[in-house]
Amino acid sequence: MKQFEYTITDKEGIHARPAGLLVKQAGRYASKITMTKGEKTGDCKRLFAIMGLGVKCGDTVTITLDGQDEKEAALALTAFLKDNL
């Protein structure tokens, strides 16, 4: 299992467009990928799960990856978050 934290810098937080892109990116990997904000956790492969977290600018989220391609997925998602959120 791999885990990392990221602080959202997009002034609009995670809204529909970047959430959709995140789901698409996460869907490329076999690993289970989740995002946690506070007490809530959502599956990164499900749009409404991510939108339901209500992530705003300045919030720190924890991404957890578990599976056979978790290292590759962690690198790709770290780059995705830096470029898009």
Short mmCIF file of N, CA, C and O in Angstrom, two decimals:
data_model
loop_
_atom_site.label_atom_id
_atom_site.label_comp_id
_atom_site.label_asym_id
_atom_site.label_seq_id
_atom_site.Cartn_x
_atom_site.Cartn_y
_atom_site.Cartn_z
N MET A 1 0.84 -1.18 0.00
CA MET A 1 0.00 0.00 0.00
C MET A 1 0.88 1.24 0.00
O MET A 1 1.87 1.30 0.70
N LYS A 2 0.52 2.21 -0.83
CA LYS A 2 1.21 3.49 -0.88
C LYS A 2 0.20 4.57 -0.51
O LYS A 2 -0.99 4.43 -0.74
N GLN A 3 0.73 5.65 0.05
CA GLN A 3 -0.13 6.74 0.48
C GLN A 3 0.65 8.05 0.38
O GLN A 3 1.84 8.09 0.65
N PHE A 4 -0.05 9.12 -0.06
CA PHE A 4 0.58 10.43 -0.06
C PHE A 4 -0.49 11.49 0.16
O PHE A 4 -1.68 11.25 -0.05
N GLU A 5 -0.03 12.65 0.61
CA GLU A 5 -0.94 13.78 0.84
C GLU A 5 -0.70 14.84 -0.21
O GLU A 5 0.43 15.00 -0.70
N TYR A 6 -1.76 15.58 -0.52
CA TYR A 6 -1.65 16.68 -1.48
C TYR A 6 -2.59 17.80 -1.04
O TYR A 6 -3.74 17.54 -0.67
N THR A 7 -2.11 19.03 -1.09
CA THR A 7 -2.93 20.19 -0.76
C THR A 7 -3.44 20.81 -2.06
O THR A 7 -2.65 21.16 -2.94
N ILE A 8 -4.74 20.95 -2.16
CA ILE A 8 -5.38 21.46 -3.37
C ILE A 8 -5.09 22.95 -3.52
O ILE A 8 -5.32 23.73 -2.60
N THR A 9 -4.59 23.34 -4.70
CA THR A 9 -4.24 24.74 -4.95
C THR A 9 -5.18 25.41 -5.95
O THR A 9 -5.17 26.63 -6.06
N ASP A 10 -6.00 24.64 -6.64
CA ASP A 10 -6.96 25.21 -7.59
C ASP A 10 -7.97 26.04 -6.81
O ASP A 10 -8.57 25.56 -5.84
N LYS A 11 -8.18 27.29 -7.21
CA LYS A 11 -9.05 28.19 -6.45
C LYS A 11 -10.49 27.71 -6.37
O LYS A 11 -11.23 28.11 -5.47
N GLU A 12 -10.91 26.83 -7.27
CA GLU A 12 -12.27 26.30 -7.24
C GLU A 12 -12.36 24.92 -6.57
O GLU A 12 -13.43 24.34 -6.50
N GLY A 13 -11.23 24.40 -6.10
CA GLY A 13 -11.23 23.08 -5.47
C GLY A 13 -11.43 22.00 -6.51
O GLY A 13 -11.12 22.17 -7.67
N ILE A 14 -11.96 20.87 -6.07
CA ILE A 14 -12.23 19.78 -7.01
C ILE A 14 -13.69 19.90 -7.44
O ILE A 14 -14.61 19.50 -6.73
N HIS A 15 -13.88 20.48 -8.61
CA HIS A 15 -15.22 20.61 -9.18
C HIS A 15 -15.37 19.58 -10.30
O HIS A 15 -14.50 18.72 -10.47
N ALA A 16 -16.43 19.62 -11.06
CA ALA A 16 -16.78 18.57 -12.01
C ALA A 16 -15.68 18.24 -13.03
O ALA A 16 -15.37 17.08 -13.24
N ARG A 17 -15.10 19.25 -13.66
CA ARG A 17 -14.12 18.98 -14.70
C ARG A 17 -12.88 18.25 -14.18
O ARG A 17 -12.54 17.18 -14.66
N PRO A 18 -12.19 18.80 -13.16
CA PRO A 18 -11.02 18.07 -12.67
C PRO A 18 -11.37 16.74 -12.01
O PRO A 18 -10.59 15.79 -12.07
N ALA A 19 -12.55 16.64 -11.42
CA ALA A 19 -12.97 15.36 -10.82
C ALA A 19 -13.12 14.31 -11.92
O ALA A 19 -12.69 13.17 -11.75
N GLY A 20 -13.70 14.70 -13.04
CA GLY A 20 -13.85 13.78 -14.16
C GLY A 20 -12.51 13.34 -14.71
O GLY A 20 -12.31 12.16 -15.04
N LEU A 21 -11.57 14.27 -14.79
CA LEU A 21 -10.22 13.93 -15.26
C LEU A 21 -9.51 13.00 -14.28
O LEU A 21 -8.80 12.08 -14.69
N LEU A 22 -9.72 13.24 -12.99
CA LEU A 22 -9.12 12.39 -11.96
C LEU A 22 -9.67 10.96 -12.06
O LEU A 22 -8.91 9.99 -12.00
N VAL A 23 -10.97 10.83 -12.24
CA VAL A 23 -11.60 9.51 -12.36
C VAL A 23 -11.04 8.79 -13.58
O VAL A 23 -10.73 7.59 -13.52
N LYS A 24 -10.90 9.51 -14.68
CA LYS A 24 -10.35 8.92 -15.91
C LYS A 24 -8.91 8.45 -15.68
O LYS A 24 -8.53 7.35 -16.09
N GLN A 25 -8.11 9.27 -15.02
CA GLN A 25 -6.71 8.92 -14.73
C GLN A 25 -6.65 7.70 -13.80
O GLN A 25 -5.89 6.77 -14.05
N ALA A 26 -7.44 7.69 -12.75
CA ALA A 26 -7.43 6.57 -11.80
C ALA A 26 -7.91 5.28 -12.45
O ALA A 26 -7.44 4.19 -12.11
N GLY A 27 -8.82 5.40 -13.40
CA GLY A 27 -9.37 4.24 -14.07
C GLY A 27 -8.36 3.48 -14.92
O GLY A 27 -8.62 2.34 -15.33
N ARG A 28 -7.23 4.07 -15.17
CA ARG A 28 -6.19 3.42 -15.97
C ARG A 28 -5.43 2.36 -15.19
O ARG A 28 -4.66 1.61 -15.77
N TYR A 29 -5.65 2.29 -13.88
CA TYR A 29 -4.87 1.40 -13.03
C TYR A 29 -5.76 0.36 -12.35
O TYR A 29 -6.91 0.63 -12.02
N ALA A 30 -5.18 -0.80 -12.13
CA ALA A 30 -5.91 -1.90 -11.48
C ALA A 30 -6.01 -1.70 -9.97
O ALA A 30 -6.92 -2.21 -9.33
N SER A 31 -5.09 -0.95 -9.41
CA SER A 31 -5.06 -0.74 -7.95
C SER A 31 -6.33 -0.05 -7.46
O SER A 31 -6.95 0.73 -8.18
N LYS A 32 -6.67 -0.32 -6.20
CA LYS A 32 -7.75 0.41 -5.54
C LYS A 32 -7.17 1.77 -5.15
O LYS A 32 -6.11 1.84 -4.51
N ILE A 33 -7.85 2.84 -5.54
CA ILE A 33 -7.35 4.19 -5.29
C ILE A 33 -8.46 4.98 -4.60
O ILE A 33 -9.57 5.09 -5.12
N THR A 34 -8.15 5.52 -3.41
CA THR A 34 -9.14 6.30 -2.68
C THR A 34 -8.58 7.67 -2.30
O THR A 34 -7.36 7.84 -2.19
N MET A 35 -9.49 8.61 -2.08
CA MET A 35 -9.13 9.95 -1.62
C MET A 35 -9.86 10.17 -0.30
O MET A 35 -11.06 9.91 -0.21
N THR A 36 -9.13 10.67 0.69
CA THR A 36 -9.72 10.93 2.00
C THR A 36 -9.56 12.40 2.35
O THR A 36 -8.47 12.96 2.20
N LYS A 37 -10.65 13.00 2.79
CA LYS A 37 -10.64 14.38 3.31
C LYS A 37 -11.36 14.33 4.64
O LYS A 37 -12.56 14.05 4.70
N GLY A 38 -10.63 14.56 5.71
CA GLY A 38 -11.23 14.49 7.04
C GLY A 38 -11.72 13.09 7.33
O GLY A 38 -10.98 12.12 7.22
N GLU A 39 -13.01 12.98 7.64
CA GLU A 39 -13.61 11.68 7.97
C GLU A 39 -14.18 10.96 6.75
O GLU A 39 -14.60 9.82 6.85
N LYS A 40 -14.21 11.64 5.60
CA LYS A 40 -14.82 11.07 4.40
C LYS A 40 -13.78 10.47 3.47
O LYS A 40 -12.71 11.04 3.27
N THR A 41 -14.13 9.32 2.87
CA THR A 41 -13.27 8.67 1.90
C THR A 41 -14.09 8.34 0.66
O THR A 41 -15.24 7.88 0.78
N GLY A 42 -13.51 8.59 -0.52
CA GLY A 42 -14.20 8.30 -1.76
C GLY A 42 -13.32 7.52 -2.72
O GLY A 42 -12.09 7.69 -2.74
N ASP A 43 -13.93 6.68 -3.51
CA ASP A 43 -13.25 5.89 -4.54
C ASP A 43 -12.90 6.82 -5.70
O ASP A 43 -13.78 7.46 -6.28
N CYS A 44 -11.63 6.89 -6.05
CA CYS A 44 -11.18 7.79 -7.11
C CYS A 44 -11.63 7.35 -8.50
O CYS A 44 -11.40 8.07 -9.46
N LYS A 45 -12.26 6.21 -8.60
CA LYS A 45 -12.76 5.75 -9.89
C LYS A 45 -14.25 6.03 -10.05
O LYS A 45 -14.86 5.63 -11.03
N ARG A 46 -14.83 6.76 -9.08
CA ARG A 46 -16.25 7.09 -9.11
C ARG A 46 -16.43 8.60 -8.95
O ARG A 46 -16.09 9.17 -7.92
N LEU A 47 -17.00 9.22 -9.97
CA LEU A 47 -17.14 10.68 -10.00
C LEU A 47 -17.89 11.23 -8.80
O LEU A 47 -17.44 12.16 -8.14
N PHE A 48 -19.05 10.65 -8.49
CA PHE A 48 -19.86 11.19 -7.39
C PHE A 48 -19.21 10.98 -6.04
O PHE A 48 -19.43 11.76 -5.11
N ALA A 49 -18.38 9.95 -5.91
CA ALA A 49 -17.66 9.73 -4.65
C ALA A 49 -16.65 10.86 -4.43
O ALA A 49 -16.52 11.37 -3.30
N ILE A 50 -15.98 11.29 -5.48
CA ILE A 50 -15.00 12.38 -5.37
C ILE A 50 -15.71 13.71 -5.16
O ILE A 50 -15.33 14.51 -4.31
N MET A 51 -16.76 13.96 -5.93
CA MET A 51 -17.51 15.21 -5.79
C MET A 51 -18.13 15.32 -4.39
O MET A 51 -18.21 16.40 -3.83
N GLY A 52 -18.54 14.20 -3.82
CA GLY A 52 -19.17 14.18 -2.51
C GLY A 52 -18.24 14.54 -1.36
O GLY A 52 -18.69 14.85 -0.27
N LEU A 53 -16.94 14.53 -1.62
CA LEU A 53 -15.99 14.91 -0.56
C LEU A 53 -15.98 16.41 -0.31
O LEU A 53 -15.57 16.87 0.75
N GLY A 54 -16.42 17.20 -1.29
CA GLY A 54 -16.48 18.65 -1.13
C GLY A 54 -15.12 19.29 -0.90
O GLY A 54 -14.97 20.15 -0.03
N VAL A 55 -14.14 18.91 -1.69
CA VAL A 55 -12.77 19.40 -1.52
C VAL A 55 -12.65 20.83 -2.05
O VAL A 55 -12.98 21.10 -3.20
N LYS A 56 -12.18 21.72 -1.21
CA LYS A 56 -12.02 23.15 -1.54
C LYS A 56 -10.53 23.50 -1.63
O LYS A 56 -9.67 22.75 -1.17
N CYS A 57 -10.26 24.67 -2.16
CA CYS A 57 -8.88 25.17 -2.23
C CYS A 57 -8.29 25.24 -0.82
O CYS A 57 -8.93 25.71 0.11
N GLY A 58 -7.09 24.74 -0.67
CA GLY A 58 -6.41 24.75 0.62
C GLY A 58 -6.61 23.48 1.43
O GLY A 58 -5.90 23.27 2.41
N ASP A 59 -7.57 22.64 1.03
CA ASP A 59 -7.79 21.37 1.74
C ASP A 59 -6.66 20.40 1.41
O ASP A 59 -6.18 20.35 0.28
N THR A 60 -6.26 19.62 2.39
CA THR A 60 -5.27 18.57 2.18
C THR A 60 -6.00 17.24 2.14
O THR A 60 -6.78 16.93 3.03
N VAL A 61 -5.75 16.49 1.06
CA VAL A 61 -6.37 15.18 0.89
C VAL A 61 -5.28 14.11 0.96
O VAL A 61 -4.11 14.37 0.70
N THR A 62 -5.70 12.92 1.32
CA THR A 62 -4.79 11.77 1.35
C THR A 62 -5.21 10.80 0.26
O THR A 62 -6.38 10.41 0.21
N ILE A 63 -4.28 10.45 -0.60
CA ILE A 63 -4.52 9.47 -1.65
C ILE A 63 -3.90 8.15 -1.20
O ILE A 63 -2.73 8.11 -0.83
N THR A 64 -4.70 7.09 -1.22
CA THR A 64 -4.24 5.76 -0.83
C THR A 64 -4.38 4.83 -2.02
O THR A 64 -5.43 4.80 -2.66
N LEU A 65 -3.30 4.10 -2.32
CA LEU A 65 -3.28 3.18 -3.45
C LEU A 65 -2.90 1.81 -2.95
O LEU A 65 -1.94 1.68 -2.17
N ASP A 66 -3.61 0.80 -3.41
CA ASP A 66 -3.33 -0.56 -2.97
C ASP A 66 -3.57 -1.51 -4.14
O ASP A 66 -4.70 -1.64 -4.63
N GLY A 67 -2.49 -2.15 -4.60
CA GLY A 67 -2.63 -3.10 -5.70
C GLY A 67 -1.33 -3.33 -6.42
O GLY A 67 -0.28 -2.79 -6.05
N GLN A 68 -1.41 -4.09 -7.49
CA GLN A 68 -0.22 -4.51 -8.21
C GLN A 68 0.53 -3.39 -8.91
O GLN A 68 1.74 -3.45 -9.09
N ASP A 69 -0.17 -2.33 -9.33
CA ASP A 69 0.48 -1.23 -10.04
C ASP A 69 0.46 0.07 -9.22
O ASP A 69 0.48 1.16 -9.76
N GLU A 70 0.46 -0.06 -7.90
CA GLU A 70 0.33 1.11 -7.01
C GLU A 70 1.47 2.11 -7.17
O GLU A 70 1.26 3.31 -7.08
N LYS A 71 2.69 1.63 -7.40
CA LYS A 71 3.82 2.56 -7.53
C LYS A 71 3.67 3.42 -8.78
O LYS A 71 3.85 4.64 -8.74
N GLU A 72 3.35 2.79 -9.89
CA GLU A 72 3.15 3.51 -11.15
C GLU A 72 1.98 4.48 -11.03
O GLU A 72 2.05 5.63 -11.46
N ALA A 73 0.90 4.02 -10.42
CA ALA A 73 -0.29 4.85 -10.24
C ALA A 73 0.01 6.05 -9.34
O ALA A 73 -0.44 7.16 -9.60
N ALA A 74 0.78 5.84 -8.28
CA ALA A 74 1.12 6.94 -7.36
C ALA A 74 1.91 8.02 -8.08
O ALA A 74 1.65 9.21 -7.90
N LEU A 75 2.87 7.62 -8.90
CA LEU A 75 3.66 8.60 -9.66
C LEU A 75 2.77 9.38 -10.62
O LEU A 75 2.86 10.61 -10.71
N ALA A 76 1.91 8.68 -11.33
CA ALA A 76 1.03 9.33 -12.31
C ALA A 76 0.04 10.26 -11.63
O ALA A 76 -0.20 11.38 -12.11
N LEU A 77 -0.55 9.84 -10.52
CA LEU A 77 -1.53 10.68 -9.84
C LEU A 77 -0.89 11.89 -9.16
O LEU A 77 -1.48 12.96 -9.12
N THR A 78 0.32 11.73 -8.67
CA THR A 78 1.04 12.88 -8.10
C THR A 78 1.25 13.93 -9.17
O THR A 78 0.99 15.12 -8.95
N ALA A 79 1.70 13.51 -10.35
CA ALA A 79 1.92 14.44 -11.45
C ALA A 79 0.60 15.05 -11.90
O ALA A 79 0.51 16.27 -12.15
N PHE A 80 -0.47 14.25 -11.97
CA PHE A 80 -1.77 14.74 -12.38
C PHE A 80 -2.26 15.83 -11.42
O PHE A 80 -2.74 16.89 -11.84
N LEU A 81 -2.17 15.58 -10.12
CA LEU A 81 -2.64 16.55 -9.14
C LEU A 81 -1.86 17.85 -9.23
O LEU A 81 -2.45 18.94 -9.17
N LYS A 82 -0.55 17.76 -9.39
CA LYS A 82 0.27 18.98 -9.50
C LYS A 82 -0.10 19.79 -10.74
O LYS A 82 -0.10 21.02 -10.70
N ASP A 83 -0.42 19.11 -11.84
CA ASP A 83 -0.73 19.79 -13.09
C ASP A 83 -2.16 20.32 -13.16
O ASP A 83 -2.43 21.29 -13.86
N ASN A 84 -3.09 19.69 -12.43
CA ASN A 84 -4.50 20.01 -12.60
C ASN A 84 -5.21 20.56 -11.37
O ASN A 84 -6.30 21.11 -11.49
N LEU A 85 -4.65 20.37 -10.19
CA LEU A 85 -5.34 20.82 -8.98
C LEU A 85 -4.40 21.56 -8.05
O LEU A 85 -4.67 21.88 -6.97
#
